[in-house]
Coordinates of C-alpha atoms in Angstrom, one line a residue:
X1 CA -52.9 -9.6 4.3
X2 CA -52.5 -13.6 4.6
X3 CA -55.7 -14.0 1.6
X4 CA -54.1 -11.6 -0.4
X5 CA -50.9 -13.0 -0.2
X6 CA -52.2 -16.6 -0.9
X7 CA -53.7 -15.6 -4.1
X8 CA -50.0 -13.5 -5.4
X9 CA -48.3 -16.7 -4.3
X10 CA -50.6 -19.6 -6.2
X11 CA -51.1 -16.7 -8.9
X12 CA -47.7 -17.3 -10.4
X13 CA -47.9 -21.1 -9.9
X14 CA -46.7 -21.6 -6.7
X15 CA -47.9 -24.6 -4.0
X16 CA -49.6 -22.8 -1.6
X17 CA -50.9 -23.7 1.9
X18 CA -53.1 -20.7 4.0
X19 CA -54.1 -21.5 7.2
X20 CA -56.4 -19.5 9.3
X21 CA -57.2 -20.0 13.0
X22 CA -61.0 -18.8 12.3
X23 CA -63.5 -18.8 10.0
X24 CA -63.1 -17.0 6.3
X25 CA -64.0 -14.7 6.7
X26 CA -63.9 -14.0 10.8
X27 CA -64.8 -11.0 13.3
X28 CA -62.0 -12.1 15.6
X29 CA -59.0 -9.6 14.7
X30 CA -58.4 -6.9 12.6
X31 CA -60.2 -7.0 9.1
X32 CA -64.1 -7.0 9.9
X33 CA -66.6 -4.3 10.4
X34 CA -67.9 -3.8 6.7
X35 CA -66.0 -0.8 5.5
X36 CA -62.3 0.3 5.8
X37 CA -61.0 3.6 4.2
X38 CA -58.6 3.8 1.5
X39 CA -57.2 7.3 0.1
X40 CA -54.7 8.3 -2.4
X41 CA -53.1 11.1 0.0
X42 CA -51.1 9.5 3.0
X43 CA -50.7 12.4 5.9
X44 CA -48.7 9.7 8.0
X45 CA -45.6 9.6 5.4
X46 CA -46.0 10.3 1.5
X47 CA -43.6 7.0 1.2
X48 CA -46.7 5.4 1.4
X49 CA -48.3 6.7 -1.6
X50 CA -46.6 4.8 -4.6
X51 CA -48.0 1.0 -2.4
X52 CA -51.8 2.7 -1.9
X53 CA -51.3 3.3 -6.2
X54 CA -50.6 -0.2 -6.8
X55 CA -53.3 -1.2 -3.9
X56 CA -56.1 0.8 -6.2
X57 CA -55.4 -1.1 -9.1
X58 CA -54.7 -4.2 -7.5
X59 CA -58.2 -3.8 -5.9
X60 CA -59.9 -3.2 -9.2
X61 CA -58.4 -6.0 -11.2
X62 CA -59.5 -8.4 -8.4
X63 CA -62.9 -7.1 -8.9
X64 CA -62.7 -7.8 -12.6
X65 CA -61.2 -11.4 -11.8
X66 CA -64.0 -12.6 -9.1
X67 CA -67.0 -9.7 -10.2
X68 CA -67.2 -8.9 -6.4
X69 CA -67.8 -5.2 -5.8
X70 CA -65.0 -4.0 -3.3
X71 CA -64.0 -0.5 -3.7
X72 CA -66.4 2.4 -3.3
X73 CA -64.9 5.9 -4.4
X74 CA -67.2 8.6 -2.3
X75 CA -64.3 11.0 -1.9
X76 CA -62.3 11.5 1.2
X77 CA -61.7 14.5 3.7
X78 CA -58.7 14.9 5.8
X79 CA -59.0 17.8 8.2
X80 CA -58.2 19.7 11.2
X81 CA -56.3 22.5 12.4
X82 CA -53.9 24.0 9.7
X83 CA -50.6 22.6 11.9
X84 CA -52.4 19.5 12.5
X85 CA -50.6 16.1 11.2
X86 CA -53.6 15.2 9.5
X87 CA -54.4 18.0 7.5
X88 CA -50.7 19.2 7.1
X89 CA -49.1 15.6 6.3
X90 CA -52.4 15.3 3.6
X91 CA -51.4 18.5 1.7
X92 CA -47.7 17.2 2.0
X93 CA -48.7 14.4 0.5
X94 CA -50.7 15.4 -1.9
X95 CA -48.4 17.9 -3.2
X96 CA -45.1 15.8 -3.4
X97 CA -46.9 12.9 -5.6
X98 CA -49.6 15.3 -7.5
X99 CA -52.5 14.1 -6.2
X100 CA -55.9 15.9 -7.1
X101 CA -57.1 17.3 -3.9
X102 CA -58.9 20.4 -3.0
X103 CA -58.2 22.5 0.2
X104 CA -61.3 23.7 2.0
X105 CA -61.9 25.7 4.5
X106 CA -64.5 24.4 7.3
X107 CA -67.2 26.5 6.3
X108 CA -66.3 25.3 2.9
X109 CA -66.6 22.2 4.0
X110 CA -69.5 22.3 5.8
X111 CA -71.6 23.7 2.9
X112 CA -71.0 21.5 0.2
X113 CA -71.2 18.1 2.1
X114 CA -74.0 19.0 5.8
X115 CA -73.4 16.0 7.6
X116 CA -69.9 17.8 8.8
X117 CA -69.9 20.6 11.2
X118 CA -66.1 21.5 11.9
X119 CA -65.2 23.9 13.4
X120 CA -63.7 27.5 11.7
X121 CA -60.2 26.9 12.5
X122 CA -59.9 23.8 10.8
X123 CA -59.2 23.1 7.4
X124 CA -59.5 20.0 5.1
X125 CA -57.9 18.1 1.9
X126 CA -60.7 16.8 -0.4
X127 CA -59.2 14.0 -2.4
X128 CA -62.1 12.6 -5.0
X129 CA -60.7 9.4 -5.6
X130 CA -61.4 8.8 -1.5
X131 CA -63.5 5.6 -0.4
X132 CA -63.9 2.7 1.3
X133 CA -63.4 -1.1 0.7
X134 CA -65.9 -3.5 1.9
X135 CA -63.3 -6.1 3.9
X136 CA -65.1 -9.2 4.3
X137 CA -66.2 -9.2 0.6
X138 CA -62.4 -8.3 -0.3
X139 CA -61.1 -11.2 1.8
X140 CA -63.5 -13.9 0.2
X141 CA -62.5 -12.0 -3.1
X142 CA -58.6 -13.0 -2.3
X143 CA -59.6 -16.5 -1.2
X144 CA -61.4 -17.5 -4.2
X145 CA -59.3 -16.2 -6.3
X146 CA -56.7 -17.9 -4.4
X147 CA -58.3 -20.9 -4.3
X148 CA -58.7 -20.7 -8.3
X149 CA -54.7 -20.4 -8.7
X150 CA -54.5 -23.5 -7.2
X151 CA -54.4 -22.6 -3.2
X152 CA -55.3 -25.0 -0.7
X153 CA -56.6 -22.7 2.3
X154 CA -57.9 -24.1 5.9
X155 CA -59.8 -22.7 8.4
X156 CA -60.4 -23.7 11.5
X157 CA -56.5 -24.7 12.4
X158 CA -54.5 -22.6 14.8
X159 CA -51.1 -22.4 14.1
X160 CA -49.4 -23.6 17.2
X161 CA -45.0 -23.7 16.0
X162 CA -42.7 -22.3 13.4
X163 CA -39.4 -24.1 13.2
X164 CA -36.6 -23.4 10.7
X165 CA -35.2 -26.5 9.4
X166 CA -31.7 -26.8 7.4
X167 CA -33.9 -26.8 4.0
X168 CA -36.9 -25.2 4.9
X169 CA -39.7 -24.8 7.7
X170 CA -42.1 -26.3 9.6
X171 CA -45.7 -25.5 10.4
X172 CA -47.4 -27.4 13.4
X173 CA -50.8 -27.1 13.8
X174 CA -54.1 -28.2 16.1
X175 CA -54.3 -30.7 13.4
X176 CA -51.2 -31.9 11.9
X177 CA -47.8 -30.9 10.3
X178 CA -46.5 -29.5 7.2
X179 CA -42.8 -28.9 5.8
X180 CA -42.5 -26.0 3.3
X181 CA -39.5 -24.0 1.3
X182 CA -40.9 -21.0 3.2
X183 CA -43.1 -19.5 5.3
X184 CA -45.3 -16.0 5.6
X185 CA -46.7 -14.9 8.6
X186 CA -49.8 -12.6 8.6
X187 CA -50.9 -13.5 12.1
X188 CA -51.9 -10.1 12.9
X189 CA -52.7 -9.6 16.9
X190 CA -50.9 -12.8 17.0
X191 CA -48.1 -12.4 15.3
X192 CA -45.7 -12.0 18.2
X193 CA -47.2 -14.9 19.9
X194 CA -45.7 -16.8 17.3
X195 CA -42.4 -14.9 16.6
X196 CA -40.2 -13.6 19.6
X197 CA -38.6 -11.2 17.4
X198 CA -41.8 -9.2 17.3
X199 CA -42.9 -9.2 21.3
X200 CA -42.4 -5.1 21.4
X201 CA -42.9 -4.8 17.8
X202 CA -46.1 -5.6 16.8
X203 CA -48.7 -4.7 20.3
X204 CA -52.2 -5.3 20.0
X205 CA -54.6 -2.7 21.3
X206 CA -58.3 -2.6 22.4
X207 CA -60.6 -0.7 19.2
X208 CA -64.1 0.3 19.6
X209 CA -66.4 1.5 16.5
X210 CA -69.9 3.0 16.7
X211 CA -72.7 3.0 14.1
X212 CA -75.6 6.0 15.3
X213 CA -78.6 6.3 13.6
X214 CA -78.6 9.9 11.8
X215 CA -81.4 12.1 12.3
X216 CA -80.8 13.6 8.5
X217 CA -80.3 10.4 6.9
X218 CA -79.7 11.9 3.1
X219 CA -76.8 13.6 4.9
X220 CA -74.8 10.7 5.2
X221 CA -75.4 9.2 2.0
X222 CA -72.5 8.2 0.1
X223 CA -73.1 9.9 -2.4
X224 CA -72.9 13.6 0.5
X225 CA -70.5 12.2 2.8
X226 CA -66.6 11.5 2.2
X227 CA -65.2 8.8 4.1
X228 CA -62.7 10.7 6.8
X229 CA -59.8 10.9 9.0
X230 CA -60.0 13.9 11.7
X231 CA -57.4 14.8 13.6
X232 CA -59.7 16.5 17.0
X233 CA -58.8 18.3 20.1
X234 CA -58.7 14.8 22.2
X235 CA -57.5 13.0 19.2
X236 CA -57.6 11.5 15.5
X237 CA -61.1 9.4 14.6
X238 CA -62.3 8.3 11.0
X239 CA -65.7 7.8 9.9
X240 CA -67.6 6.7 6.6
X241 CA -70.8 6.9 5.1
X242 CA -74.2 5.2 5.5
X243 CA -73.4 1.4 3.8
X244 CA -74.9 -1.6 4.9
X245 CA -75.7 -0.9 7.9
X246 CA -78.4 2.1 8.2
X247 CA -76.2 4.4 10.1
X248 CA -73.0 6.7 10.4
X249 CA -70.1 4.8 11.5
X250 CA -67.0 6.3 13.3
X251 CA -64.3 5.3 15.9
X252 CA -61.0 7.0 17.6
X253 CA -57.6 6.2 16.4
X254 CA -56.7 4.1 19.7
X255 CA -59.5 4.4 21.4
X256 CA -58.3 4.0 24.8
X257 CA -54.8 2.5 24.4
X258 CA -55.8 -0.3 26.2
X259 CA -53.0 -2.9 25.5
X260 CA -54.7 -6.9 25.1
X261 CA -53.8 -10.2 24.7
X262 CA -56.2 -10.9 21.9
X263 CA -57.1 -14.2 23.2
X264 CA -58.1 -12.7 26.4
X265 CA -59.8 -9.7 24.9
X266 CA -63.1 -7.9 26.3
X267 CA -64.9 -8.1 23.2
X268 CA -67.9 -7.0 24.4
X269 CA -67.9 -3.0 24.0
X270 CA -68.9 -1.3 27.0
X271 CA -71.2 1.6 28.2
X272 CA -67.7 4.2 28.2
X273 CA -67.1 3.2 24.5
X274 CA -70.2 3.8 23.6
X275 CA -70.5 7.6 25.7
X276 CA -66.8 8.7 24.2
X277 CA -67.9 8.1 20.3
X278 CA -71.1 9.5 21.2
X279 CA -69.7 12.7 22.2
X280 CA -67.4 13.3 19.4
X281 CA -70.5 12.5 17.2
X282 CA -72.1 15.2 19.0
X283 CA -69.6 17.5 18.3
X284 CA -68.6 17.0 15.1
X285 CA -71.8 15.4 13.3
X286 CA -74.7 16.5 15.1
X287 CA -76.8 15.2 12.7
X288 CA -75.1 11.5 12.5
X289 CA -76.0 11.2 16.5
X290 CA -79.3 9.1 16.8
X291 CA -79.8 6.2 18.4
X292 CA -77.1 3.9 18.7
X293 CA -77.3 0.7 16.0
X294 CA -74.4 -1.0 16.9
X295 CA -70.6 -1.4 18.4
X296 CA -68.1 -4.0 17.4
X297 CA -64.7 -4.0 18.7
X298 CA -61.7 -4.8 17.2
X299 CA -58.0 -5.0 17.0
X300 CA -54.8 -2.4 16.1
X301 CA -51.9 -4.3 16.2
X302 CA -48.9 -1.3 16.7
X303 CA -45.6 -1.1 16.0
X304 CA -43.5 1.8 18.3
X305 CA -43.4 4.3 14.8
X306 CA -46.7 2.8 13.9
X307 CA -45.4 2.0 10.3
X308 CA -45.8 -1.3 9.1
X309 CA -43.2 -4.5 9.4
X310 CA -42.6 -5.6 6.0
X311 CA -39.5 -8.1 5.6
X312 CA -38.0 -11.4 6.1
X313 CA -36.3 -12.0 9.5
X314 CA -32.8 -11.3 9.6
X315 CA -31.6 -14.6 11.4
X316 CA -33.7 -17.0 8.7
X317 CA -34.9 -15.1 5.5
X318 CA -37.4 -18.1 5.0
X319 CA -39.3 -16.9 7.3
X320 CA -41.1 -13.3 5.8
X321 CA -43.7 -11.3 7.8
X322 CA -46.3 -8.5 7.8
X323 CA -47.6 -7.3 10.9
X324 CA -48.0 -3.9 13.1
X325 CA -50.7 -2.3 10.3
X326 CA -51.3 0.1 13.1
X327 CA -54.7 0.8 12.4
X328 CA -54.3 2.3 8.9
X329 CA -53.1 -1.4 6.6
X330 CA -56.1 -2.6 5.3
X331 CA -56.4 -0.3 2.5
X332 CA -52.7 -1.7 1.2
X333 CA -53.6 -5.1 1.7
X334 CA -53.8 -6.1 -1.7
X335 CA -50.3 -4.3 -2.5
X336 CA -49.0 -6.1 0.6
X337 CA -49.3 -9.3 -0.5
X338 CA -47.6 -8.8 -3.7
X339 CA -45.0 -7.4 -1.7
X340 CA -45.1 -10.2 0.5
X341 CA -45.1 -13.0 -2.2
X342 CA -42.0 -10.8 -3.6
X343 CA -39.9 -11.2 -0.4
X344 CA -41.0 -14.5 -0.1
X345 CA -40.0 -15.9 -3.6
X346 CA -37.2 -13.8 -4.3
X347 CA -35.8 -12.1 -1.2
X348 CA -36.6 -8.9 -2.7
X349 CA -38.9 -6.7 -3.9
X350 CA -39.2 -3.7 -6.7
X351 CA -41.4 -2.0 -4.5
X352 CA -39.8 0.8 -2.1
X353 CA -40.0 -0.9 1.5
X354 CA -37.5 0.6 3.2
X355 CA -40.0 2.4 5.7
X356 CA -41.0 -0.9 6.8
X357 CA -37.8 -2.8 7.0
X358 CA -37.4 -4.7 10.5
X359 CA -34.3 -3.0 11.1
X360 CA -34.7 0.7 11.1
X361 CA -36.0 -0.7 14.9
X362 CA -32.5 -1.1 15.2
X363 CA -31.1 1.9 13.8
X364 CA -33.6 3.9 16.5
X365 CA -31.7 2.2 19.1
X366 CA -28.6 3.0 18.1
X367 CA -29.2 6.3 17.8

């Protein structure tokens, strides 16, 4: 979200400072682990559809600006039992903004693409303009195309104070200072580390994914296998073709809920990660469960309706954030930052936000 943003803000001539704590791009948060699904339908609330629009085309013109390959279409499946939020919020979605979608039924399912073996009472939306975006590649794309609009980005620099001045802010750094007109804060798993206003709203959380080995290899091709969200008996996982890697990777919505202070993280997954992905492979994708290629862990970063914060704070509207992506904000990212460089410029923003304004927190309290 913070590359992205960089690049809308220098894009229209602005003076523009990023600075990231890590390396560009990093493994340390939230946008690693070489794929990350993006799909037209949106089961978690069809407000989101019109952003993940702009977001496609947003993708594909940076592609023409830097000639980096980002977005893969393979199709996508959304599936599970017929009441299911996944499969019922997909058709809902679908069907309110006119997306092209197929419903299947498992065996349906199961036929034309064999590396799937659901069960008969589920059911699945096939969207064809489904796929994955490769994120480090889409981060460098940001930064150099940032960097091209005039952005000065730094790595390496942790972020250590915000303070609002009476004509501005100020950043302060492991390595020095810096006054602006305004600020954005993209800090992901840290963003409430550096604003109190988002201690309960924005609460990182422990992810696990798993890359197996498939015993039918062609079965997992991109070209046979639709990236996926699942919505199973013991909860929602995702998964994605063979890329890069030579294996079928997958993880668990939440995996175990484990709260974390990302700076004192277990990084390393463990043997109980590993076993719980392995049985759902089992399951699900018998023929995706070989040997075990690799696990990476990373970060959610969840808000209490796991919709996304996107707005300036109410006390100092110099001061604009996104944060909470709750597992499912990659895919937007390059949206976001337009929104973000809209908010941050102008206060506003054409786009429809109001799911992801900071005070519907404060409408749920009141009742």
């Amino acid at each position: 979200m913070g590359s992205a943003t960089a690049f809308h803000l220098a894009d229209r001539g602005l003076d523009v400072l990023g600075i990231e704590r890590y390396d560009v791009p990093h493994e340390m948060g939230s946008s690693h682990g070489v794929t990350r699904i993006i799909r037209k339908a949106q089961y978690e609330d069809p407000a989101y559809v019109p952003l993940v629009r702009r977001a496609y085309d947003l993708w594909r013109e940076l592609e023409d600006r830097t000639g980096r390959e980002l977005l893969h279409v393979t199709g996508g499946i959304d599936a599970g039992p017929e009441d299911s939020e996944v499969f019922a919020g997909s058709v809902r979605s679908c069907e309110e903004h006119g997306i092209d979608h197929e419903v299947l039924s498992a065996d349906e399912l199961n036929d034309r693409f064999p590396g799937y073996d659901l069960p008969d009472h589920h059911r699945a939306v096939y969207q064809p303009d489904g796929g994955f975006l490769v994120p480090e590649q889409c981060i460098i794309a940001h930064v150099e195309a940032a960097q091209a609009a005039g952005a000065e980005i730094r790595a390496r620099e942790t972020v250590a104070d915000l303070a609002s001045l009476s004509d501005g802010v100020r950043v302060t750094t492991d390595k020095g200072t810096y006054e602006a007109d305004d600020v954005v804060v993209t800090a992901g798993a840290w963003a409430r580390k550096l604003l109190p206003e988002l201690t309960e709203l924005a609460v990182p959380e422990r992810q696990v994914l798993a890359w197996l080995r498939p015993t039918e290899p062609e079965r997992f091709e991109a070209s046979n296998f639709p990236v996926f969200v699942h919505a199973a008996d013991d909860g929602h996982y995702y998964g994605f073709p063979r890329y890069d890697v030579p294996s079928f990777k997958f993880g668990k919505f939440n995996h175990f809920g484990e709260e974390v202070d990302p700076d004192a993280m277990d990084r390393e997954p463990r043997r109980g990660d590993e076993e719980m992905l392995r049985a759902y492979a089992r399951r699900y994708f018998p023929d995706g469960a070989g040997p075990t290629m690799r696990l990476a862990t990373c970060m959610f970063t969840n808000t209490p309706d796991h919709h996304f914060v996107l707005d300036t704070l109410p006390d100092d509207p110099r001061i604009t954030v996104g944060a909470g992506f709750s597992g499912h904000g990659f895919k937007f990212a390059s949206a976001v930052g337009e929104v973000l460089a809209d908010l941050a410029t102008d206060g506003g923003t054409d786009h429809d936000i109001d799911l992801f304004r900071l005070d519907r927190f404060d409408r749920a309290r009141d009742g």
